[in-house]
mmCIF file of N, CA and C in Angstrom:
data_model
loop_
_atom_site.group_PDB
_atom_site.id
_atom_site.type_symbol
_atom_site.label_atom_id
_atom_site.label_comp_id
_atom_site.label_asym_id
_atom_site.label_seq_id
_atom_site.Cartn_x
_atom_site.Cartn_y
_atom_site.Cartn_z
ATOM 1 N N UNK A 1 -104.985 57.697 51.950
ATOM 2 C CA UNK A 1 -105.706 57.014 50.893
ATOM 3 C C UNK A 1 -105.636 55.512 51.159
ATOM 4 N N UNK A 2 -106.925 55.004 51.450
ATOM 5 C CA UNK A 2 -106.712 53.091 50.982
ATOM 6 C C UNK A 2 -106.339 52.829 49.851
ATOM 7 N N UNK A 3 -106.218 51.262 50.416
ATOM 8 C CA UNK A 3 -105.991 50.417 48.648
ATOM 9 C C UNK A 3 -106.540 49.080 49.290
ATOM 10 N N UNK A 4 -107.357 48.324 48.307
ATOM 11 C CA UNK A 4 -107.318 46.805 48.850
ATOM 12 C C UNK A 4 -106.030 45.792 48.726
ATOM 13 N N UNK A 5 -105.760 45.027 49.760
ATOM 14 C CA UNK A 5 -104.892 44.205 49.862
ATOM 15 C C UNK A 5 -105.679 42.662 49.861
ATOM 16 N N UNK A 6 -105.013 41.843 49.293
ATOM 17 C CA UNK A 6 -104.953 40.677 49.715
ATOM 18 C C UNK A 6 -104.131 39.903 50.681
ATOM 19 N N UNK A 7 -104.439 40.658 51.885
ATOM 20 C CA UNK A 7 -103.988 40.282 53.001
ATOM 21 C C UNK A 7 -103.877 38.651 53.801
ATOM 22 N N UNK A 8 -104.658 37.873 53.779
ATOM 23 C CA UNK A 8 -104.564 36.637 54.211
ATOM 24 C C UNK A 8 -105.405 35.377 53.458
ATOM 25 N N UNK A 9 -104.402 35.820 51.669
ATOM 26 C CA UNK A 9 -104.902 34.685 50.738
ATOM 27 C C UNK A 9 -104.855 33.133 50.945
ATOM 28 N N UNK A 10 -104.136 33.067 52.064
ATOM 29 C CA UNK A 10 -103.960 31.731 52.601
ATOM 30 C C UNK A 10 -105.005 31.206 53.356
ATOM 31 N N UNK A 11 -105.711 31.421 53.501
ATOM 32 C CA UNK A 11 -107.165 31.597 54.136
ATOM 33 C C UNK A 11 -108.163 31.463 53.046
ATOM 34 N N UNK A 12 -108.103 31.484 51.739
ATOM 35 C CA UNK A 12 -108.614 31.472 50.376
ATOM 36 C C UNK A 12 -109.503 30.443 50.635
ATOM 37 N N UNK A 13 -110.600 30.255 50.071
ATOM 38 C CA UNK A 13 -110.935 28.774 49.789
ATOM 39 C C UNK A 13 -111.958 28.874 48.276
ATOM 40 N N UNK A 14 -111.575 30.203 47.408
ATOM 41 C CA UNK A 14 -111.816 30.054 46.038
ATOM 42 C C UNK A 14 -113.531 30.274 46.195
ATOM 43 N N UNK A 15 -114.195 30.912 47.299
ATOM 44 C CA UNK A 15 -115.725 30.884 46.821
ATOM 45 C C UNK A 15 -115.906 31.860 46.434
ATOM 46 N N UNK A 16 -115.291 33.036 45.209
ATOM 47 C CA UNK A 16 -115.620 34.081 44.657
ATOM 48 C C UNK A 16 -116.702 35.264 45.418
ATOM 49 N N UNK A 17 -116.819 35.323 46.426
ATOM 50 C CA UNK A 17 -118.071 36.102 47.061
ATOM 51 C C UNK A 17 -117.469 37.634 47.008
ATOM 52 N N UNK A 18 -116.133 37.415 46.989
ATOM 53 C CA UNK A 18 -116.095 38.610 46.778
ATOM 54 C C UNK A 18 -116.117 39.455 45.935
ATOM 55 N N UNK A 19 -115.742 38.404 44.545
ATOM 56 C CA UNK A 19 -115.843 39.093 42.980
ATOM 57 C C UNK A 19 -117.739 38.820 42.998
ATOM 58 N N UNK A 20 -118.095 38.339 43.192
ATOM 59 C CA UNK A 20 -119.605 38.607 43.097
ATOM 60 C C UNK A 20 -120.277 39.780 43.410
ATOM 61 N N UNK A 21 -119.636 40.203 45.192
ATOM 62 C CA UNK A 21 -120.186 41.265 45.635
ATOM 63 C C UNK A 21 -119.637 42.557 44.893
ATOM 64 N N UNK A 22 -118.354 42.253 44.245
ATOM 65 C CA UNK A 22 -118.170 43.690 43.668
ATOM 66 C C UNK A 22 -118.879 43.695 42.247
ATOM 67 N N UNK A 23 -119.092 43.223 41.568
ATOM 68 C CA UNK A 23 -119.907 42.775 40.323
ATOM 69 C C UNK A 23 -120.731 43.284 40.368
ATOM 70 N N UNK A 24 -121.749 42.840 41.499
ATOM 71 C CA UNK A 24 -123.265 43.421 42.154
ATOM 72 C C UNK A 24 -123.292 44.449 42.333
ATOM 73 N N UNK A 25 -122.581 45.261 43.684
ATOM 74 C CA UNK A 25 -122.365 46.378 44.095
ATOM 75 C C UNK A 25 -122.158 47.018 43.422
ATOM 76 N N UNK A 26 -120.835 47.295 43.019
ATOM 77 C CA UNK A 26 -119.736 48.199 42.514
ATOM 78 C C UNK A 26 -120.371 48.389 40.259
ATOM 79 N N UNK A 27 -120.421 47.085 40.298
ATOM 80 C CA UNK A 27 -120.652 47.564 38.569
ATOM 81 C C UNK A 27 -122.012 47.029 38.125
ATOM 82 N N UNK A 28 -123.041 46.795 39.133
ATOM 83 C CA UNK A 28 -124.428 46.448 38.543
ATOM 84 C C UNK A 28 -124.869 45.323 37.928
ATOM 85 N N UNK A 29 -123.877 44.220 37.974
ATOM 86 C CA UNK A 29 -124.017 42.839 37.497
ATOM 87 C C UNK A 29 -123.923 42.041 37.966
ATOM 88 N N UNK A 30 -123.616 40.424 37.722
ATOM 89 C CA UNK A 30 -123.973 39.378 38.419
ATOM 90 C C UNK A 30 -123.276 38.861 37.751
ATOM 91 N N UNK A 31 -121.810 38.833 37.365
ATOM 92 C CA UNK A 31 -121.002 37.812 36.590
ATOM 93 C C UNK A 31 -119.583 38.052 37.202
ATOM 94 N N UNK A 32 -118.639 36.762 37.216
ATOM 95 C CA UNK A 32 -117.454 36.976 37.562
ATOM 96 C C UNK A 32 -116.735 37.784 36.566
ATOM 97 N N UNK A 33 -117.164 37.747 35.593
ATOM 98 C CA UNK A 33 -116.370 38.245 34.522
ATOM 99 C C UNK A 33 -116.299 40.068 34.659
ATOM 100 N N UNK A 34 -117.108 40.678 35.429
ATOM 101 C CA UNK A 34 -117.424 42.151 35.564
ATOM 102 C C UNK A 34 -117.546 42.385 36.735
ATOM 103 N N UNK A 35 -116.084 41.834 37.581
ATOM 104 C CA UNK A 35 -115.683 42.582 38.632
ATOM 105 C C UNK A 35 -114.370 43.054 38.765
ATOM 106 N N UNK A 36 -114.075 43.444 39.582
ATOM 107 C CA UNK A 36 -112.789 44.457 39.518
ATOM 108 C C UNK A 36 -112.221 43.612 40.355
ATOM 109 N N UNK A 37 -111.966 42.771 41.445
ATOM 110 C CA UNK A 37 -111.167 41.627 42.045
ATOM 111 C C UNK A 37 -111.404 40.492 41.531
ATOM 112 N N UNK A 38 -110.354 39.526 40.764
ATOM 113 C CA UNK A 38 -110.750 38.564 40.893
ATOM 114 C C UNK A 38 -109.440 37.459 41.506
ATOM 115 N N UNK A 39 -110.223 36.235 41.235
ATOM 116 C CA UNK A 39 -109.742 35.286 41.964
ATOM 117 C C UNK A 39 -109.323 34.040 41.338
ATOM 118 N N UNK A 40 -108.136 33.850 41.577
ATOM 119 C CA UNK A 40 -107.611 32.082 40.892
ATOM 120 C C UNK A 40 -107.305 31.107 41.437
ATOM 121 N N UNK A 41 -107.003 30.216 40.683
ATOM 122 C CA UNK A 41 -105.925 29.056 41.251
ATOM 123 C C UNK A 41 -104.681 29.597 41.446
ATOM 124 N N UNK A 42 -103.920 29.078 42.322
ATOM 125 C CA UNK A 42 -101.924 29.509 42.447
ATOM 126 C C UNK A 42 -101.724 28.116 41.351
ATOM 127 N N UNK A 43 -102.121 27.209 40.857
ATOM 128 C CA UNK A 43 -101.957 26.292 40.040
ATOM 129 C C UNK A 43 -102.911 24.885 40.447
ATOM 130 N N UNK A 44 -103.766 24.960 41.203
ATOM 131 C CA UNK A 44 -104.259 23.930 41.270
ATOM 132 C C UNK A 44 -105.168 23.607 43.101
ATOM 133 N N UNK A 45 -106.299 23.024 42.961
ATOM 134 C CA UNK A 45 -107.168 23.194 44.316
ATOM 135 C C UNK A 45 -106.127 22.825 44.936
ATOM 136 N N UNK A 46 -105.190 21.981 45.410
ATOM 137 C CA UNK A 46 -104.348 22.244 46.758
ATOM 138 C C UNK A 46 -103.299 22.929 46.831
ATOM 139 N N UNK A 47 -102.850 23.773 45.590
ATOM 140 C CA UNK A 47 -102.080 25.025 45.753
ATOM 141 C C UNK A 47 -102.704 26.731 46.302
ATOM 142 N N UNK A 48 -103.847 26.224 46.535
ATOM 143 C CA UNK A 48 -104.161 27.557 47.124
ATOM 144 C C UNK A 48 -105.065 28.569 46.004
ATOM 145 N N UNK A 49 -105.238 29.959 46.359
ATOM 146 C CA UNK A 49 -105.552 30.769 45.746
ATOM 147 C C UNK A 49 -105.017 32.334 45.663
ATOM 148 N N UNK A 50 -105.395 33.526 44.441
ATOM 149 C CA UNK A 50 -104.374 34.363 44.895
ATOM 150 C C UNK A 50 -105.781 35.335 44.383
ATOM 151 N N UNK A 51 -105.513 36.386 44.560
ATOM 152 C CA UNK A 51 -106.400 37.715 44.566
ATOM 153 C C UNK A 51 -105.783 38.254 42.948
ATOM 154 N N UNK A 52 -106.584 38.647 41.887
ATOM 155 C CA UNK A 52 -105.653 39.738 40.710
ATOM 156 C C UNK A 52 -106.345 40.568 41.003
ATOM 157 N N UNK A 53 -105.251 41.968 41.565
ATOM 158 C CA UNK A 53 -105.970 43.167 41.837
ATOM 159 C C UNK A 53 -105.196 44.376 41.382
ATOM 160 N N UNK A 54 -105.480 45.758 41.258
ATOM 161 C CA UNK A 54 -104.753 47.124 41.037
ATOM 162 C C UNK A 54 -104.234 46.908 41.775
ATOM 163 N N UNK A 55 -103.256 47.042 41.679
ATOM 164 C CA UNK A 55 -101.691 47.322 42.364
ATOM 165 C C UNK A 55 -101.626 48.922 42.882
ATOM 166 N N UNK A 56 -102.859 49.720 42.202
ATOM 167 C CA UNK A 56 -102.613 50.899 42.664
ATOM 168 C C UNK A 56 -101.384 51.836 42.309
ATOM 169 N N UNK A 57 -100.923 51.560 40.958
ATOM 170 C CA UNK A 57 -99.686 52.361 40.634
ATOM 171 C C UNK A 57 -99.826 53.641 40.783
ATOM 172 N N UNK A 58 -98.849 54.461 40.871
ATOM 173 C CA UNK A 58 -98.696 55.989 40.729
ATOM 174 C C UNK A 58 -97.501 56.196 40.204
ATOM 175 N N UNK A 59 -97.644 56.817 38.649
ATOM 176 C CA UNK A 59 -98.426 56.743 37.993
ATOM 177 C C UNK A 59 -99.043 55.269 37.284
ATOM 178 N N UNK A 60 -100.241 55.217 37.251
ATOM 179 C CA UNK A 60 -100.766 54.369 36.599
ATOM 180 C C UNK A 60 -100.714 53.968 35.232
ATOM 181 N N UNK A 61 -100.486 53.485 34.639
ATOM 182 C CA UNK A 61 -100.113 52.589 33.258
ATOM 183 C C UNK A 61 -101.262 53.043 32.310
ATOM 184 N N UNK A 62 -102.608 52.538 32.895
ATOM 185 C CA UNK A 62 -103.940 52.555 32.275
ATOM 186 C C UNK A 62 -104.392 53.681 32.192
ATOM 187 N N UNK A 63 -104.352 54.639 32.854
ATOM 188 C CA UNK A 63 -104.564 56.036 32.792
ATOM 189 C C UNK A 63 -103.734 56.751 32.196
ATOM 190 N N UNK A 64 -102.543 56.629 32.102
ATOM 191 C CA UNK A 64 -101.543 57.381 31.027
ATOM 192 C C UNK A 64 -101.999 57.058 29.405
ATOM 193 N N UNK A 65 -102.417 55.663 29.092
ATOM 194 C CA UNK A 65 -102.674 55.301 27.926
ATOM 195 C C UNK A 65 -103.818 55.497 27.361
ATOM 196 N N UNK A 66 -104.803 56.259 28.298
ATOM 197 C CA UNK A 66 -106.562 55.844 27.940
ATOM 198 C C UNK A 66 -106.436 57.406 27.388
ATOM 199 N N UNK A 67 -106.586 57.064 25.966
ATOM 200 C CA UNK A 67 -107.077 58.194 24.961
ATOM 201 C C UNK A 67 -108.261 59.539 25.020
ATOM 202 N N UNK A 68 -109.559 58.483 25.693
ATOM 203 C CA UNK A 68 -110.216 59.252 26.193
ATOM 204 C C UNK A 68 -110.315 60.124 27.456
ATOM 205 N N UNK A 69 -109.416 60.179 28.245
ATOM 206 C CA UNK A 69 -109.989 60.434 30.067
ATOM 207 C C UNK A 69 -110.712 59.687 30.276
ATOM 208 N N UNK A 70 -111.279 58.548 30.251
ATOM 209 C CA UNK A 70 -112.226 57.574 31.116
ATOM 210 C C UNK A 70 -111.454 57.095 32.282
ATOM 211 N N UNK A 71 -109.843 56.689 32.109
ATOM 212 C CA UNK A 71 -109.149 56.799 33.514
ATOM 213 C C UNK A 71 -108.569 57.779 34.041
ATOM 214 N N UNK A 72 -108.636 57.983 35.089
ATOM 215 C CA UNK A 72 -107.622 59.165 35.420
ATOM 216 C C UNK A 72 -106.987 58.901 36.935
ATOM 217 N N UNK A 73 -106.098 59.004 36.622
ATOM 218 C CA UNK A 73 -105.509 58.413 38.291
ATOM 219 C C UNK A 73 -106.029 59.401 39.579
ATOM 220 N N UNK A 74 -105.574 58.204 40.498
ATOM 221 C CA UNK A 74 -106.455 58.348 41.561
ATOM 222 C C UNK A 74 -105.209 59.271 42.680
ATOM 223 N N UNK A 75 -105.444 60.160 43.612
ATOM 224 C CA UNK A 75 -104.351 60.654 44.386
ATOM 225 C C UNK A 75 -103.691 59.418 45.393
ATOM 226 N N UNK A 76 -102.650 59.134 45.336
ATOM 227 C CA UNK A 76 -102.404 57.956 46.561
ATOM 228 C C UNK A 76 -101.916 56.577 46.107
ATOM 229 N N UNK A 77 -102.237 56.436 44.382
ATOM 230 C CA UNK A 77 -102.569 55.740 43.565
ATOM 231 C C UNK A 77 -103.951 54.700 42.885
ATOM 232 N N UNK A 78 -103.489 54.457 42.126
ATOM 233 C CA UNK A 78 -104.707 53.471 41.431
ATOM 234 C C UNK A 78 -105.500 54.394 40.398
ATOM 235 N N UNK A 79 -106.896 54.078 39.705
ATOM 236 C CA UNK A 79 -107.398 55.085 38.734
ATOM 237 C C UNK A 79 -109.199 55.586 39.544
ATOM 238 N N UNK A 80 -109.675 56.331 38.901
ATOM 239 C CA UNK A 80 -111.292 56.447 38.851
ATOM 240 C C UNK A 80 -111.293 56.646 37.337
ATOM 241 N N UNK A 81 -112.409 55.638 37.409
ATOM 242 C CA UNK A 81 -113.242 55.167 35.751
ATOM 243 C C UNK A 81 -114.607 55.847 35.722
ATOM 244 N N UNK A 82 -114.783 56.672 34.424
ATOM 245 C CA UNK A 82 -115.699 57.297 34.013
ATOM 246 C C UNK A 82 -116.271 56.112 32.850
ATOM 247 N N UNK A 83 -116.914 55.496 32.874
ATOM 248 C CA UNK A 83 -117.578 54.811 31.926
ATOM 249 C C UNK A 83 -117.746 55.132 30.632
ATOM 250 N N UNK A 84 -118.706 55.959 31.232
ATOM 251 C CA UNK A 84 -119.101 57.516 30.092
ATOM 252 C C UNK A 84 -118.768 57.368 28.813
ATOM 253 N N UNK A 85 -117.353 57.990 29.542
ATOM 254 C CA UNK A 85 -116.121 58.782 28.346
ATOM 255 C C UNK A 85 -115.204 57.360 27.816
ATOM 256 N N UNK A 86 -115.628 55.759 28.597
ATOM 257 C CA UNK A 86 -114.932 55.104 28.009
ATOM 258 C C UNK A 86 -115.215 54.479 25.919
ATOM 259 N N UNK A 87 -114.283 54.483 25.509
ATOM 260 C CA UNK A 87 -114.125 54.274 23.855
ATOM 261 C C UNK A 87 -114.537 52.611 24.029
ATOM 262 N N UNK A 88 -114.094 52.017 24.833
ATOM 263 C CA UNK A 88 -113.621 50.675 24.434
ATOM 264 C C UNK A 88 -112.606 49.850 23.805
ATOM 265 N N UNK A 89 -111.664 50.876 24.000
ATOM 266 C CA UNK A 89 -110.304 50.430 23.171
ATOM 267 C C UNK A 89 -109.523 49.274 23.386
ATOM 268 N N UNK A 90 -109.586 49.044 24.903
ATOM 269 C CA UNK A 90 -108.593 48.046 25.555
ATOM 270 C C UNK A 90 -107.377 48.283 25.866
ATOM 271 N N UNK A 91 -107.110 49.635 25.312
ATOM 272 C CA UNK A 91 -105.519 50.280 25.658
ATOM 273 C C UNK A 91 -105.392 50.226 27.297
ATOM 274 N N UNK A 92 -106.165 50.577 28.239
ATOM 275 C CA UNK A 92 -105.556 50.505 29.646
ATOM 276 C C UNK A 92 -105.608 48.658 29.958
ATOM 277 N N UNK A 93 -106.384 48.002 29.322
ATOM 278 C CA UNK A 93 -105.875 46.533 29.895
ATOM 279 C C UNK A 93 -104.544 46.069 29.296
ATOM 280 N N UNK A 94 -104.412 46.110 28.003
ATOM 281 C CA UNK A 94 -103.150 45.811 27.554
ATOM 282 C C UNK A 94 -102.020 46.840 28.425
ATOM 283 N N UNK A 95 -101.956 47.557 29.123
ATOM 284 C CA UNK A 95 -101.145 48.393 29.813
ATOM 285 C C UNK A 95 -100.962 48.265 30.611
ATOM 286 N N UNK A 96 -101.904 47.634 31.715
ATOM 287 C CA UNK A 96 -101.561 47.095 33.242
ATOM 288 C C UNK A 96 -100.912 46.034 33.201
ATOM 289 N N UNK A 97 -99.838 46.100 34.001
ATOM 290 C CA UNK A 97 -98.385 45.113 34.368
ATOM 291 C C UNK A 97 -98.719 43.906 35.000
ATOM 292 N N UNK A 98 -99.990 43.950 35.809
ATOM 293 C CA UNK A 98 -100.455 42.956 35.993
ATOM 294 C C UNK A 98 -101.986 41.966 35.650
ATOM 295 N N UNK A 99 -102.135 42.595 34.543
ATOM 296 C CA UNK A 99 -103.335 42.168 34.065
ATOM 297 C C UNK A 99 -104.584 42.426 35.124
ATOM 298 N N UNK A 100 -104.980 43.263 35.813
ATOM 299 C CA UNK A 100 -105.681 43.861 36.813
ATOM 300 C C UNK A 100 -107.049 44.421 36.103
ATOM 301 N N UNK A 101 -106.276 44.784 34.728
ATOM 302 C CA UNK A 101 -108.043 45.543 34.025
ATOM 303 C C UNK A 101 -108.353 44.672 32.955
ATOM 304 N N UNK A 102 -110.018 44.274 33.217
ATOM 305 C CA UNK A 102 -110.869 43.021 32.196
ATOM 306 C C UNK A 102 -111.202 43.530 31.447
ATOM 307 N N UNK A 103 -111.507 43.352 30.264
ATOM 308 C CA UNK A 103 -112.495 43.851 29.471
ATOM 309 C C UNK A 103 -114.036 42.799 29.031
ATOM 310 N N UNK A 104 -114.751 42.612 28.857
ATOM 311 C CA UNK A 104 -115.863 41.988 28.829
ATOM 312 C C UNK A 104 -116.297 41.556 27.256
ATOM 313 N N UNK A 105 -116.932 41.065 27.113
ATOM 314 C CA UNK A 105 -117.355 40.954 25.067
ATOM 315 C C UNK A 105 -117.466 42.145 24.687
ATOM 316 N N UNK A 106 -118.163 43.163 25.142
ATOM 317 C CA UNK A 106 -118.576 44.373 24.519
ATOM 318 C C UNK A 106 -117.003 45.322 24.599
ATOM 319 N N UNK A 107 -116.284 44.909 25.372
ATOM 320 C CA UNK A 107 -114.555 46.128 25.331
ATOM 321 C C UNK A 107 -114.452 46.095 26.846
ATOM 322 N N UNK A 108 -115.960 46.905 27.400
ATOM 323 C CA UNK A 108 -116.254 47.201 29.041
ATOM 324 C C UNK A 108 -115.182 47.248 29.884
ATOM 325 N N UNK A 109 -114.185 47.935 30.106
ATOM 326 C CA UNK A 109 -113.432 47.558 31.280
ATOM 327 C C UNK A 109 -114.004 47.594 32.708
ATOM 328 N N UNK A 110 -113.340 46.911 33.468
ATOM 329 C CA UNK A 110 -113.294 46.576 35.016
ATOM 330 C C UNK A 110 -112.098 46.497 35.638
ATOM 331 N N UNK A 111 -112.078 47.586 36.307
ATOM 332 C CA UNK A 111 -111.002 47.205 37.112
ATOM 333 C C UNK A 111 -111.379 47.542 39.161
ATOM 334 N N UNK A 112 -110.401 46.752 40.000
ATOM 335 C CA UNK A 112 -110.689 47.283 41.495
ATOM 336 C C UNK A 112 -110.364 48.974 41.215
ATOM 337 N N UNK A 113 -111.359 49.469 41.994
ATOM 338 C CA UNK A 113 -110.761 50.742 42.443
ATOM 339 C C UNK A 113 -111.148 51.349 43.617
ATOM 340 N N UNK A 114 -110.529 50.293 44.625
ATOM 341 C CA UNK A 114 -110.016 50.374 46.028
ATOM 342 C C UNK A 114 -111.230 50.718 47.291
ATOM 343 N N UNK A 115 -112.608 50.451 46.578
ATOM 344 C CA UNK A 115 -113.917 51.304 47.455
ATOM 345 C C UNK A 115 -113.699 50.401 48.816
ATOM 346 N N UNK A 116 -113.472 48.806 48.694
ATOM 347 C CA UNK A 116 -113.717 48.004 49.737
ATOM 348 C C UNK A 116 -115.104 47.510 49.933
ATOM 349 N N UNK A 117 -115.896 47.637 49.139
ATOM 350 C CA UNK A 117 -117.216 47.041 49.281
ATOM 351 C C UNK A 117 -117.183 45.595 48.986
ATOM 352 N N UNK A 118 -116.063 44.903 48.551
ATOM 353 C CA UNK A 118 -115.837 43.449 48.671
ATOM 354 C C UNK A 118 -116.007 43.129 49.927
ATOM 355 N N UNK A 119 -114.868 43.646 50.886
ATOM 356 C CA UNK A 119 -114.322 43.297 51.982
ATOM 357 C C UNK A 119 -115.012 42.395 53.331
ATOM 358 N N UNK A 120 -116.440 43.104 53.581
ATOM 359 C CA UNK A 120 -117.130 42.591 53.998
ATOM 360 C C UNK A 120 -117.955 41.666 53.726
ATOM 361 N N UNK A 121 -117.910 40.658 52.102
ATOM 362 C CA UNK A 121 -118.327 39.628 51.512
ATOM 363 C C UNK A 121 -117.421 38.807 51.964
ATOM 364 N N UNK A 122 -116.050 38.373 52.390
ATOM 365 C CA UNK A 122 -115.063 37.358 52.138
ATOM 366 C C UNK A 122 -114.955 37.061 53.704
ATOM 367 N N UNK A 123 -115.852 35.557 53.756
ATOM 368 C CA UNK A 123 -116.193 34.606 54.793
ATOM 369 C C UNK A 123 -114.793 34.624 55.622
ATOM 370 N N UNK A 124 -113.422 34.625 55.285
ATOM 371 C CA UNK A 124 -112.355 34.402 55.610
ATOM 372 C C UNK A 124 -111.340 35.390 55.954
ATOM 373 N N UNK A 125 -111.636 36.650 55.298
ATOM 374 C CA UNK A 125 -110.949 37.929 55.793
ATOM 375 C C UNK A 125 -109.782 37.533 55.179
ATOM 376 N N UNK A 126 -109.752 37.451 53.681
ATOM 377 C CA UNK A 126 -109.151 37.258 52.843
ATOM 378 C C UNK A 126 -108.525 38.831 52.473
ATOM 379 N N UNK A 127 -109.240 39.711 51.934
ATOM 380 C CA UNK A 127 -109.399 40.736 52.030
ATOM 381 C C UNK A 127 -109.691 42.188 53.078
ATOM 382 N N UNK A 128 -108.622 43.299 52.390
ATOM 383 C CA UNK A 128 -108.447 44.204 53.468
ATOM 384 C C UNK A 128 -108.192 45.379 52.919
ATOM 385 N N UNK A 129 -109.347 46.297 53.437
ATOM 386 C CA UNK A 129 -109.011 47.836 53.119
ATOM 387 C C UNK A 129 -107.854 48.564 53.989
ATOM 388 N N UNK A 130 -106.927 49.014 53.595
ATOM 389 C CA UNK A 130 -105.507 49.137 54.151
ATOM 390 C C UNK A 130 -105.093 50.611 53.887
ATOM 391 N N UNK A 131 -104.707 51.341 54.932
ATOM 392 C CA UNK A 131 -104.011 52.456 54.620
ATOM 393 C C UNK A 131 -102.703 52.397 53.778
ATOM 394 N N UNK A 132 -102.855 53.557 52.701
ATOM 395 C CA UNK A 132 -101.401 52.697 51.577
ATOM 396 C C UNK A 132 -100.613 54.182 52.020
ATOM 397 N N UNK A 133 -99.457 53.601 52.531
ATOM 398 C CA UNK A 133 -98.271 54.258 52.982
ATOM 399 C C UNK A 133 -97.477 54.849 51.810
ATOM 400 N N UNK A 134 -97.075 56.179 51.491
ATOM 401 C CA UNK A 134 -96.540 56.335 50.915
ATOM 402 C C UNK A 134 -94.859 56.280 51.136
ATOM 403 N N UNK A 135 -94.276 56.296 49.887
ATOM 404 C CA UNK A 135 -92.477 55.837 49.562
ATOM 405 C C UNK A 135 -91.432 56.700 51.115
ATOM 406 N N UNK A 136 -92.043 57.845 51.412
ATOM 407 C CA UNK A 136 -91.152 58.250 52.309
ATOM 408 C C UNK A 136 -92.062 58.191 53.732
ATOM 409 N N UNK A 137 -93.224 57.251 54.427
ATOM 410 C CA UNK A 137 -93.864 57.183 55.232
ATOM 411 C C UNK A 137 -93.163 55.924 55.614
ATOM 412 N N UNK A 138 -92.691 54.966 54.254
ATOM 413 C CA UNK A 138 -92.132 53.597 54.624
ATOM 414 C C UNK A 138 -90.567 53.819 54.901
ATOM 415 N N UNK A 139 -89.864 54.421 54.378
ATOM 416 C CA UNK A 139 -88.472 55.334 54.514
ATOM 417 C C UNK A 139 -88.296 55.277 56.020
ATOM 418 N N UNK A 140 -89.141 56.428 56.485
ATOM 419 C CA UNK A 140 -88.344 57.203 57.758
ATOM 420 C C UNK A 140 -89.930 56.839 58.906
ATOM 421 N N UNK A 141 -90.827 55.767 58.050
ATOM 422 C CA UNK A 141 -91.834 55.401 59.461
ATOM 423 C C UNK A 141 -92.003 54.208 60.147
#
């Protein structure tokens, strides 16, 4: 199973292309606010920049809490989002440890869920679809 990494944020230079392309792609819009990667300051333009992304838990936080099944974790970690069936509650953003899932004016969540269709937007190879090793692959591999 992948996961996206923010592999060489030091390389950052903050031009969002990649929260754009997933916006576009991935959820049908054109706003930073409705993508599933996004992107900050580390505190300031010459401190750099950092990626907020799923961490890919197993078990996942947001999917244990989502009332409806709209999340449901993913094998390997991380979730798949059914829209659908989402309420709009906000229970899986208030639940992620790292603030990873948005919600939008309307509730809408967004979160990464690991496709990599960013990857090939980010001028810098900031970003990286990565085989995610599991607990006893890192152990004894």
């Amino acid at each position: 199973m992948k996961r996206l990494k923010a592999v060489r944020m030091e390389r950052c230079i903050g031009c969002h292309c990649c929260s754009l392309a997933c916006a576009r792609l991935v959820h049908q819009r054109l706003s930073w606010e409705t993508a599933g990667v996004r992107i900050q300051s580390s505190g300031g333009l010459s401190t750099g920049f950092q990626a907020r992304l799923c961490l890919a838990c197993d078990p996942a936080p947001c999917a244990q809490v989502c009332p409806t099944g709209a999340y449901r974790q993913r094998p390997g970690g991380g979730v798949l989002v059914k829209l659908d069936l989402c309420s709009r509650c906000g229970a899986c953003a208030k639940a992620c440890p790292v603030a990873a899932v948005t919600l939008d004016e309307t509730g809408r969540p967004y979160v990464c869920i690991h496709c990599g269709r960013c990857v090939p937007f980010c001028p810098h190879e900031c970003l990286a679809l990565v085989e995610n090793r599991t607990h006893q692959e890192v152990s004894h591999g």
